[in-house]
Short mmCIF file of C-alpha atoms in Angstrom, two decimals:
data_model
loop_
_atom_site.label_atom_id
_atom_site.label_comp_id
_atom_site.label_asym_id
_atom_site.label_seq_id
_atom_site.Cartn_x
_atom_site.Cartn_y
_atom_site.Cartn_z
CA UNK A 1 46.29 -79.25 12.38
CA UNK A 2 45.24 -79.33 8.64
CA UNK A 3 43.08 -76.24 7.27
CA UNK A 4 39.69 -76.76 7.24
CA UNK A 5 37.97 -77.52 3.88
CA UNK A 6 36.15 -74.52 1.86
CA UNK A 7 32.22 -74.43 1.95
CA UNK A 8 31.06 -76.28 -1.38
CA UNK A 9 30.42 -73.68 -4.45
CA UNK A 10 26.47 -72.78 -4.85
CA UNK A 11 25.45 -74.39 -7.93
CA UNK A 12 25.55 -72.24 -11.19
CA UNK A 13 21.88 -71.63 -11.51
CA UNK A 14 21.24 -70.81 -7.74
CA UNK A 15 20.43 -67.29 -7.02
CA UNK A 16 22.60 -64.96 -4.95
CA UNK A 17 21.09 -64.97 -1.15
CA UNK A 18 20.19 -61.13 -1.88
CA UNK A 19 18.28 -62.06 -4.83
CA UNK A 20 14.22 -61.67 -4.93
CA UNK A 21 12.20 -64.57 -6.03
CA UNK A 22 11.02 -63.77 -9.84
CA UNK A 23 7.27 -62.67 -10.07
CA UNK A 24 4.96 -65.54 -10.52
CA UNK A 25 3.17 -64.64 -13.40
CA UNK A 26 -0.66 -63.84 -13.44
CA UNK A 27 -1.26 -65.58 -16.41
CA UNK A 28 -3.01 -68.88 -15.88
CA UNK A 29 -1.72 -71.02 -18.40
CA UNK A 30 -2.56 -74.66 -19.85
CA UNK A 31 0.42 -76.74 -18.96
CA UNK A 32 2.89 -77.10 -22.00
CA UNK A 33 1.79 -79.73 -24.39
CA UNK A 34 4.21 -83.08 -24.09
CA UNK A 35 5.24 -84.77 -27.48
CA UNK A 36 2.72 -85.11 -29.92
CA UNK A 37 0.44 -87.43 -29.51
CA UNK A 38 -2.63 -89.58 -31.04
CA UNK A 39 -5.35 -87.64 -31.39
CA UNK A 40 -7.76 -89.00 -28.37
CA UNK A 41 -11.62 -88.79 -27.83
CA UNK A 42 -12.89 -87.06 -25.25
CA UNK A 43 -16.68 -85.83 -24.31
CA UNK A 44 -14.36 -82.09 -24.72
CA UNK A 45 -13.51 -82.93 -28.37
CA UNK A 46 -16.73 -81.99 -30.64
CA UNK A 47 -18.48 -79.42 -28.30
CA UNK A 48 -19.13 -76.24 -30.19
CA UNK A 49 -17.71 -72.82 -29.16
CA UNK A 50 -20.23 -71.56 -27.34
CA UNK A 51 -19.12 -74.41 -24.62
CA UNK A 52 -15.45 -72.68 -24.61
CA UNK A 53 -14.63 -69.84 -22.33
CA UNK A 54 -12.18 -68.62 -25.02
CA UNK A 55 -14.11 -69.18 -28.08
CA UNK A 56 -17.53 -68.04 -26.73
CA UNK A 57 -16.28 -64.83 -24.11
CA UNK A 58 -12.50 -64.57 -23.46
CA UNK A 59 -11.33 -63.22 -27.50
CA UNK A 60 -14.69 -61.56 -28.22
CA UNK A 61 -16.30 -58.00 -27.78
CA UNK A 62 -18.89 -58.60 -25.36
CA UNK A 63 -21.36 -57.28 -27.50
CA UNK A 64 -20.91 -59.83 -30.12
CA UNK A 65 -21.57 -62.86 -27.51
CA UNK A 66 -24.31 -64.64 -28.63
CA UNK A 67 -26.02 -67.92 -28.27
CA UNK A 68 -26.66 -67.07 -24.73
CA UNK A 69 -29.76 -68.80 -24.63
CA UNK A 70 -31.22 -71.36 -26.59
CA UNK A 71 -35.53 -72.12 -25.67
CA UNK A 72 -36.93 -74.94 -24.43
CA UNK A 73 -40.41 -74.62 -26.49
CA UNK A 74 -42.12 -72.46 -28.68
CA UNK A 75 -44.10 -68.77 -27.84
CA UNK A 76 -46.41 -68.49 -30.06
CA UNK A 77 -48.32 -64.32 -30.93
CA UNK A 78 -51.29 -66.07 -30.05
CA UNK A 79 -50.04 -67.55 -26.49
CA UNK A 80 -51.63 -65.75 -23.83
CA UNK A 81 -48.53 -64.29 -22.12
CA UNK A 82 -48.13 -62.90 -17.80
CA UNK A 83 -45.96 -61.80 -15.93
CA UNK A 84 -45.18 -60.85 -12.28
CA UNK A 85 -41.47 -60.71 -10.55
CA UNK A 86 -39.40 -57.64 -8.99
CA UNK A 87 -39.13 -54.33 -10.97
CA UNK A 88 -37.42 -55.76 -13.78
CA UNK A 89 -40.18 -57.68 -14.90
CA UNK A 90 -41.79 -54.52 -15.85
CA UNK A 91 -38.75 -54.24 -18.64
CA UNK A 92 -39.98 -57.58 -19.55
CA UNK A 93 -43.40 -57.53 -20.29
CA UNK A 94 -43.64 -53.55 -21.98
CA UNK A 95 -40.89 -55.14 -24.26
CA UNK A 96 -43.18 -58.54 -24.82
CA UNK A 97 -46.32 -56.12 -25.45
CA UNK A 98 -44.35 -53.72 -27.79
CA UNK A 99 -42.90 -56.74 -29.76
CA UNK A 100 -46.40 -58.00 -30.59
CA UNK A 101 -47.05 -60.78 -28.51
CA UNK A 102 -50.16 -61.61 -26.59
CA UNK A 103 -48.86 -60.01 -23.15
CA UNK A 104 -52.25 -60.23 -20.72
CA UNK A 105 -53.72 -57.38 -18.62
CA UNK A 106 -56.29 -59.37 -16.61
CA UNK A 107 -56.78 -55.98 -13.93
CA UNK A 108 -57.03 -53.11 -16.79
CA UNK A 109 -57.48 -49.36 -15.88
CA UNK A 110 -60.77 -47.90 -16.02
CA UNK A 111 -61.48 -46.28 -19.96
CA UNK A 112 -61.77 -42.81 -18.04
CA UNK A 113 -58.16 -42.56 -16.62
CA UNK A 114 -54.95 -41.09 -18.47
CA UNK A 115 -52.65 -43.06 -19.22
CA UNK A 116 -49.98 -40.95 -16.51
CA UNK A 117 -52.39 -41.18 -14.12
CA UNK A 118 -53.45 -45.24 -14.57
CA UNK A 119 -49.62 -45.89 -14.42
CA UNK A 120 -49.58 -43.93 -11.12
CA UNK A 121 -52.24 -46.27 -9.51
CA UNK A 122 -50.06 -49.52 -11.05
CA UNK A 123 -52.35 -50.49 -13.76
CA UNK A 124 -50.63 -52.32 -16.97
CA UNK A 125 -47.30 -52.39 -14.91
CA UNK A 126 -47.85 -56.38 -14.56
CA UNK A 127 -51.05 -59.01 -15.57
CA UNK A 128 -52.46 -57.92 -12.63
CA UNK A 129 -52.23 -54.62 -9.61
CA UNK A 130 -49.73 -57.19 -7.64
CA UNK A 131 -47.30 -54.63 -7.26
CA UNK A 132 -43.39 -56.23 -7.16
CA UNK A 133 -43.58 -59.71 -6.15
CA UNK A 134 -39.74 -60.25 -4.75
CA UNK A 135 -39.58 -63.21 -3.35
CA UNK A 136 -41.06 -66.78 -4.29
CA UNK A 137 -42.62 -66.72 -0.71
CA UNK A 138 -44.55 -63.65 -1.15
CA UNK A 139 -45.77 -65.39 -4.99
CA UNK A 140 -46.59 -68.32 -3.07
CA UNK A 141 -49.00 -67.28 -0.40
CA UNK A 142 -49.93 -64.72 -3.74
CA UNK A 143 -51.42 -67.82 -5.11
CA UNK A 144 -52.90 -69.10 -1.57
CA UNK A 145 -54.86 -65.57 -1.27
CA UNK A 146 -56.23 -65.74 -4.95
CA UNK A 147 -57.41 -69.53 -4.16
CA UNK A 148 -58.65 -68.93 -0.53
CA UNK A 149 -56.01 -70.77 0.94
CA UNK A 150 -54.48 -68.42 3.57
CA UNK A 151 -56.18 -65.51 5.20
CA UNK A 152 -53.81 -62.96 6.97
CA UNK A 153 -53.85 -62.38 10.46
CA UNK A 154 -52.76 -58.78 9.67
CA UNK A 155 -55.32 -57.87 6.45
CA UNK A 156 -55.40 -53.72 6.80
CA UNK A 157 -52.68 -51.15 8.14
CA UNK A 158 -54.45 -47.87 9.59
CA UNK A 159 -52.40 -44.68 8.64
CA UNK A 160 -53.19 -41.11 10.24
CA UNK A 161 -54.05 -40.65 6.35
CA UNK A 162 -56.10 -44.08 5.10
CA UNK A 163 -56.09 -47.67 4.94
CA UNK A 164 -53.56 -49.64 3.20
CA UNK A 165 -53.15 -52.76 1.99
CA UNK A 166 -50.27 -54.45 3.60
CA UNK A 167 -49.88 -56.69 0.74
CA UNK A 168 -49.96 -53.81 -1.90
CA UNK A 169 -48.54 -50.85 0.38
CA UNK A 170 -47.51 -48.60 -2.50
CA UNK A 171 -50.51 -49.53 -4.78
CA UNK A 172 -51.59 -45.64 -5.11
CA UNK A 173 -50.25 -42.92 -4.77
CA UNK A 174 -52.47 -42.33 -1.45
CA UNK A 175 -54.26 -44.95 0.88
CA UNK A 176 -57.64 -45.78 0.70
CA UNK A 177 -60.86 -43.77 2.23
CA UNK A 178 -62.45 -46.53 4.25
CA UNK A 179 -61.30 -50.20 4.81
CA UNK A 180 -64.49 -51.07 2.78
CA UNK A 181 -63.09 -49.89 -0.40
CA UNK A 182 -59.78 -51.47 0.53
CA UNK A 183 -61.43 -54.62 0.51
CA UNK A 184 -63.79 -54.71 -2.36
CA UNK A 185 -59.83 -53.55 -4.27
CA UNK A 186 -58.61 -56.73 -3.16
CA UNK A 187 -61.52 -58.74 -3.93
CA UNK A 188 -61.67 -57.11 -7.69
CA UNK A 189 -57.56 -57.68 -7.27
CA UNK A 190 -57.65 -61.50 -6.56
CA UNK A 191 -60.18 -62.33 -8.94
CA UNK A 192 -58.20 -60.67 -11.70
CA UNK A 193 -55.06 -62.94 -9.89
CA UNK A 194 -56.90 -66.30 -10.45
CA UNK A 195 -57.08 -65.34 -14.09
CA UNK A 196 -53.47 -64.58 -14.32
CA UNK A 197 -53.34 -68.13 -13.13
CA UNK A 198 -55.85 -69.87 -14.75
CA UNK A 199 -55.53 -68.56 -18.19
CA UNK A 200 -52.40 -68.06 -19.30
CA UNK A 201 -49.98 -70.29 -21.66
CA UNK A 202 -46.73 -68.77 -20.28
CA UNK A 203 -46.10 -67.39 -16.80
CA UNK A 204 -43.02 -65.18 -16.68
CA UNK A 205 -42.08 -64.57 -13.33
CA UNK A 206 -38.53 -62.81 -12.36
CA UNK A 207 -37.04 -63.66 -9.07
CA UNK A 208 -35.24 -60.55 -7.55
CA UNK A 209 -34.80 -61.13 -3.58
CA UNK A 210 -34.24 -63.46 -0.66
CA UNK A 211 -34.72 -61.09 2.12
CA UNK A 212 -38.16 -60.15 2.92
CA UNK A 213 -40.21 -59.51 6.29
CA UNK A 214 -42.66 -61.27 7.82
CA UNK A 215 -45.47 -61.47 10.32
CA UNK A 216 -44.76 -63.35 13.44
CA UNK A 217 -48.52 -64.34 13.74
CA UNK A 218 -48.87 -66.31 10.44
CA UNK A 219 -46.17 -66.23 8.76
CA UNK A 220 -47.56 -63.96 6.01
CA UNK A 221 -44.89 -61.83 3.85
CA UNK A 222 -44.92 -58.60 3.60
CA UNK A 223 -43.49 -57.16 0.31
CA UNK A 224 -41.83 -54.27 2.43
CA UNK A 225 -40.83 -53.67 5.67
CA UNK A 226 -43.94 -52.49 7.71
CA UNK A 227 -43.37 -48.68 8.56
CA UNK A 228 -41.96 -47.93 5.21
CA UNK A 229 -44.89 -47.33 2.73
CA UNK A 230 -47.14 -47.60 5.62
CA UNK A 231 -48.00 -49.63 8.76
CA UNK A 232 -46.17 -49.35 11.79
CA UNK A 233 -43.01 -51.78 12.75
CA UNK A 234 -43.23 -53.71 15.43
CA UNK A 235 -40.69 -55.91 16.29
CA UNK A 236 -43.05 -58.25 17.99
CA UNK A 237 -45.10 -58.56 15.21
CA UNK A 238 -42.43 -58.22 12.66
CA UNK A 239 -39.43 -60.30 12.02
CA UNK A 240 -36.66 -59.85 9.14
CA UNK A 241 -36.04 -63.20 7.36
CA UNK A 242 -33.22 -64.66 4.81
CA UNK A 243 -34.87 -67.25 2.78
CA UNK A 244 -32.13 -70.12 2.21
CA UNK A 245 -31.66 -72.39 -0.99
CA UNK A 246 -34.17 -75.03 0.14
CA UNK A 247 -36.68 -72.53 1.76
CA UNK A 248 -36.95 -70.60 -2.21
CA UNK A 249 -37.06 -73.89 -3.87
CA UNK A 250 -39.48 -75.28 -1.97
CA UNK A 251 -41.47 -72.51 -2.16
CA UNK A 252 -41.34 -71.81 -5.92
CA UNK A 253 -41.95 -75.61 -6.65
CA UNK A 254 -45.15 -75.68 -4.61
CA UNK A 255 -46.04 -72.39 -6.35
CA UNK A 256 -45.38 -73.73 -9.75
CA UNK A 257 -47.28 -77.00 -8.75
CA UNK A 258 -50.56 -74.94 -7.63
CA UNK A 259 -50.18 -73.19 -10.77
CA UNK A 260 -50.24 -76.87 -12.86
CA UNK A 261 -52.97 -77.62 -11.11
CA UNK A 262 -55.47 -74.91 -12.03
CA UNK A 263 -53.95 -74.63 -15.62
CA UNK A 264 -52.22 -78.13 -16.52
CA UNK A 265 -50.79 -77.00 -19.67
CA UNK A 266 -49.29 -73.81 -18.56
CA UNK A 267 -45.38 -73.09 -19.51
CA UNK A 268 -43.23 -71.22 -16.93
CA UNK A 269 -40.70 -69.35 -17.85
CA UNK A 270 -38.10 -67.96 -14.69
CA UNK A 271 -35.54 -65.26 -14.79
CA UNK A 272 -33.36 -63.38 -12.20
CA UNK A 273 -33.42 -59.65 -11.60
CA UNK A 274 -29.80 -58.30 -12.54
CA UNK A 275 -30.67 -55.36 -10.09
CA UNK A 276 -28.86 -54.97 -6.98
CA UNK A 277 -30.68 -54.93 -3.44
CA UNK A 278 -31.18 -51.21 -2.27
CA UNK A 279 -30.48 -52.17 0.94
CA UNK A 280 -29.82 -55.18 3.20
CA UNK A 281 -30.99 -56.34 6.59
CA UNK A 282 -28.54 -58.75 6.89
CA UNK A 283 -25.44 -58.23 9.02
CA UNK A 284 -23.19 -58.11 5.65
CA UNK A 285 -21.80 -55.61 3.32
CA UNK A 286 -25.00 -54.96 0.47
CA UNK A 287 -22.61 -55.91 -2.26
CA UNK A 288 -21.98 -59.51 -0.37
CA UNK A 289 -26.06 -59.63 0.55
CA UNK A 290 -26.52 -59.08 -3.08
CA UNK A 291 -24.26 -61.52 -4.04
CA UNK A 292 -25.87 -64.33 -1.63
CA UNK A 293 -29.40 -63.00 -2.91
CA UNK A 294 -29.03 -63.35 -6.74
CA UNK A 295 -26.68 -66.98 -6.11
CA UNK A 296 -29.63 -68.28 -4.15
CA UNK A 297 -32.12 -67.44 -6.80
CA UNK A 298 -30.02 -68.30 -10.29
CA UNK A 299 -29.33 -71.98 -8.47
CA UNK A 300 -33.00 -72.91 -7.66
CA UNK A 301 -34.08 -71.29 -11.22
CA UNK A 302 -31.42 -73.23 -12.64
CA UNK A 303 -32.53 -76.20 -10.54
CA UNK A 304 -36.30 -76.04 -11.59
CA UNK A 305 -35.77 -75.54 -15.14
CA UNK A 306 -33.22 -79.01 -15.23
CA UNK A 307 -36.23 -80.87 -13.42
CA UNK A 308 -39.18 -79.62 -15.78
CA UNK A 309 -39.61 -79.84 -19.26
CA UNK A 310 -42.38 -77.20 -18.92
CA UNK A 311 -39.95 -75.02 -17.31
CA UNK A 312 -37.65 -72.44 -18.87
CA UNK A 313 -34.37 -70.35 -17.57
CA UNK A 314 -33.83 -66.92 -19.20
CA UNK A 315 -30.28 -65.61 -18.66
CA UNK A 316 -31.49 -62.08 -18.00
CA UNK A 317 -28.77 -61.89 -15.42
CA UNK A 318 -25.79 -63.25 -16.60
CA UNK A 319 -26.60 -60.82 -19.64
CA UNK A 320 -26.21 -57.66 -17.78
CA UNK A 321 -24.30 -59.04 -14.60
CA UNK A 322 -21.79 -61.38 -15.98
CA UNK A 323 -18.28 -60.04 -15.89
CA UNK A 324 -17.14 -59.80 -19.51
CA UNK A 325 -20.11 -56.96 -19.29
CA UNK A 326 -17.96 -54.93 -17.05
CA UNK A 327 -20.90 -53.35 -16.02
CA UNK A 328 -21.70 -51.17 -18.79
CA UNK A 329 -25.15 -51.54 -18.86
CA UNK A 330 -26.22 -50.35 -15.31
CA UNK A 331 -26.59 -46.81 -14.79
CA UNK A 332 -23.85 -44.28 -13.04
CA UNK A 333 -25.45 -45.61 -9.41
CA UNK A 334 -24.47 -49.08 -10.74
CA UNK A 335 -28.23 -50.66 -10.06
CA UNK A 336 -30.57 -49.66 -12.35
CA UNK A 337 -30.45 -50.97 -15.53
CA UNK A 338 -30.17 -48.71 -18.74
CA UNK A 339 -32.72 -48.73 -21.76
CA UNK A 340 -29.77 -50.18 -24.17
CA UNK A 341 -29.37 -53.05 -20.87
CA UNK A 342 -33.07 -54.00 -21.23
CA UNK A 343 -32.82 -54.07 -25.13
CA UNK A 344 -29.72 -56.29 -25.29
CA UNK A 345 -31.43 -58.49 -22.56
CA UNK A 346 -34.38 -59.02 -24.81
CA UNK A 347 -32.32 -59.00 -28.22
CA UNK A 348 -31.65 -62.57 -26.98
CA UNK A 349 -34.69 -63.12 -26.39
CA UNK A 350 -36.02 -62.34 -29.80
CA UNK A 351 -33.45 -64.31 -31.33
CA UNK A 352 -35.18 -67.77 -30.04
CA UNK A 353 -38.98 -65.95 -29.53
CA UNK A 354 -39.37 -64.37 -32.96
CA UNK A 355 -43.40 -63.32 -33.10
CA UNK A 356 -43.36 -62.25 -36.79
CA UNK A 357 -42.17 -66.09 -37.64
CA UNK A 358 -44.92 -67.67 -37.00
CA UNK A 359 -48.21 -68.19 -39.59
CA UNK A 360 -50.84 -65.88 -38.76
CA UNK A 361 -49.31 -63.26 -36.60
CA UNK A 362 -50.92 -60.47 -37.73
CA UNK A 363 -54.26 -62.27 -37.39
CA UNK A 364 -54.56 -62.77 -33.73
CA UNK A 365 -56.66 -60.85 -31.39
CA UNK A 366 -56.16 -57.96 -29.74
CA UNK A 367 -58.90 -58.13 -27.00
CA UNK A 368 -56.91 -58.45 -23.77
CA UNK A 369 -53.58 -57.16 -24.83
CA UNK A 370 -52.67 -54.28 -22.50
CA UNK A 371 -51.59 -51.26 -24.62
CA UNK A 372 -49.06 -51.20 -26.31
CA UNK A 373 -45.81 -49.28 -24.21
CA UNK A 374 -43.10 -47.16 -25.76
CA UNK A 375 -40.01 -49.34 -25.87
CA UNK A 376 -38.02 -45.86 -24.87
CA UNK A 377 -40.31 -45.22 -21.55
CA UNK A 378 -37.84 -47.25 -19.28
CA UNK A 379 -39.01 -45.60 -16.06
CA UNK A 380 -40.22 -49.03 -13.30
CA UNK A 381 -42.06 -48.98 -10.13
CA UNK A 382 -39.73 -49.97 -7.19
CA UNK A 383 -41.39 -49.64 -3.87
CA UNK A 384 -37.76 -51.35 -2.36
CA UNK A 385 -36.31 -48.51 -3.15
CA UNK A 386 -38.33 -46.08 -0.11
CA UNK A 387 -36.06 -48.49 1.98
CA UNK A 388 -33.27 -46.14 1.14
CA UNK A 389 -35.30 -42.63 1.61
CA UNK A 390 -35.76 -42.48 4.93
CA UNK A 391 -40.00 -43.15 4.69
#
């Protein structure tokens, strides 16, 4: 029988069977440009470079990225200027005091007190003895309590030591005497709140959580877990929540429209705190609950700002948090946020908010303008972080 006919030849550029596949490269790279063509128009043809990845980030030294932010109106020295948030706020408003604008102290320490020891009962840490206000929930019902709107089923927590304020747990540095002087502090407290509200020209407020915990009776939102700077947890009484997308919009939207309301011609400005969360209640790693946390939060910022023209965004967290900042402004324990962070955060801010630009600066008046902090005095006040010390 005839010989059966050889297998066909492999083709010259096939590779042996043996043969690994070549490494895909990890490069990703525009596809090669065809013949030359016509030049065509485009709505990518005349942006500038800070619209480029490449231009603006990719070939530069982080350092030298500007045009970050661009404002949306004017602050004037003579605008009265608040501000309430998470712990970064504080960064916010000693560098807005120090820089010579009208930053507001509508709750101001007794003449008699040191400065050491006013700072240790939370005096000209914010506009007003709020504490850290960390989620738009907790500002919200902030606002209610100022206005009479919402009265907490749970008003006092007893300690073995005091009284404390649920709402203000780690106000001083020990709890009140009697729940009479608790409550003429909160009375004193909200009236100084109404005037945060009522008579400012910018309201800076910096967003920093979604978690929070809250009271199963009312709703009402504690700014820390009861049994941490005082109460006792009950998990009857007490129920961990997550706030979603819609829950922090809404919430900050009906916040922002009380706010209109009392003061029509108030500007907001909104921020995001690049600081991690200390811990998480959530069944996720805290890197991932972080992540959710500050997504949630830059989106409805984001969101309000597009839908106001009252309404500002300041990138303080892409600043620090981005990654072409490879993290070299946080601190070894990669959460706090180092003195040269907070004055690169706020170099971009003085770049569009210039105080000495305007007519007159020097002229305006000094009345209610908290004193003036050291720029180098970075230390904040962060009761979240007794979630991580066992207390």
């Amino acid at each position: 029988p005839p010989s059966a006919a050889p297998p066909p030849a492999a083709p010259p550029s096939a590779a042996p069977p043996s043969a690994a596949p070549a490494a895909a490269s990890p490069s990703v790279r525009a596809p090669a440009a065809a013949s030359p063509e016509p030049r065509r128009d485009h709505p990518y043809r005349d942006l500038p470079d800070r619209a480029f990845w490449r231009r603006a980030v990719g070939t530069r030294n982080p350092l030298t990225v500007t045009d970050l932010y661009r404002k949306k109106f004017a602050i004037t020295p003579e605008d009265r200027i608040v501000t309430a948030g998470s712990c970064f706020a504080q960064h916010i408003a000693r560098r807005l005091a120090a820089s010579g604008f009208r930053f507001c102290d509508y709750e101001p320490a007794p003449p008699v007190l040191r400065a050491e020891v006013a700072r240790a009962f939370n005096y000209g840490v914010y506009s007003a003895r709020y504490c850290n206000i960390y989620t738009t929930r907790q500002l919200l019902q902030t606002f209610e309590r100022a206005f009479g709107g919402r009265e907490p089923v749970e008003s006092v927590w007893r300690d073995p030591d005091g009284f404390r304020d649920p709402f203000r747990p780690a106000l001083e540095p020990t709890p009140f005497h009697s729940e009479a002087e608790l409550i003429a502090a909160r009375e004193s407290h909200l009236a100084a709140v109404r005037r945060v509200f009522k008579e400012s020209d910018l309201f800076v407020f910096t967003l920093g959580l979604t978690e929070a915990w809250v009271s199963t009776l009312d709703g009402s939102v504690f700014p820390l877990c009861p049994g941490t700077a005082g109460g006792t947890f009950d998990p009857a009484r007490h129920r961990f929540v997550n706030f979603t997308f819609a829950e922090v919009y809404d919430d900050l939207r009906a916040t922002i429209g009380h706010l209109r309301r009392v003061n029509p011609t108030v500007n907001v400005m909104l921020t995001v705190s690049p600081v991690p969360l200390t811990a998480t209640r959530a069944e996720e790693h805290v890197m991932v609950a972080t992540s959710y946390s500050k997504s949630v939060l830059r989106g409805v910022a984001g969101q309000l700002a597009a839908e106001h023209d009252f309404v500002d965004y300041f990138p303080s967290y892409e600043i620090i948090a981005a990654p072409p900042m490879r993290g070299m402004f946080y601190e070894p324990n990669m959460r706090a946020v180092s003195p040269a962070g907070v004055d690169f955060v706020m170099r971009h801010f003085f770049a569009q908010h210039d105080p000495s630009a305007h007519d007159g600066a020097a002229a305006r008046p000094a009345r209610d303008v908290a004193a003036q902090p050291d720029p180098a005095d970075d230390d904040v006040i962060c009761e979240e972080m007794l979630l991580d010390q066992g207390l």
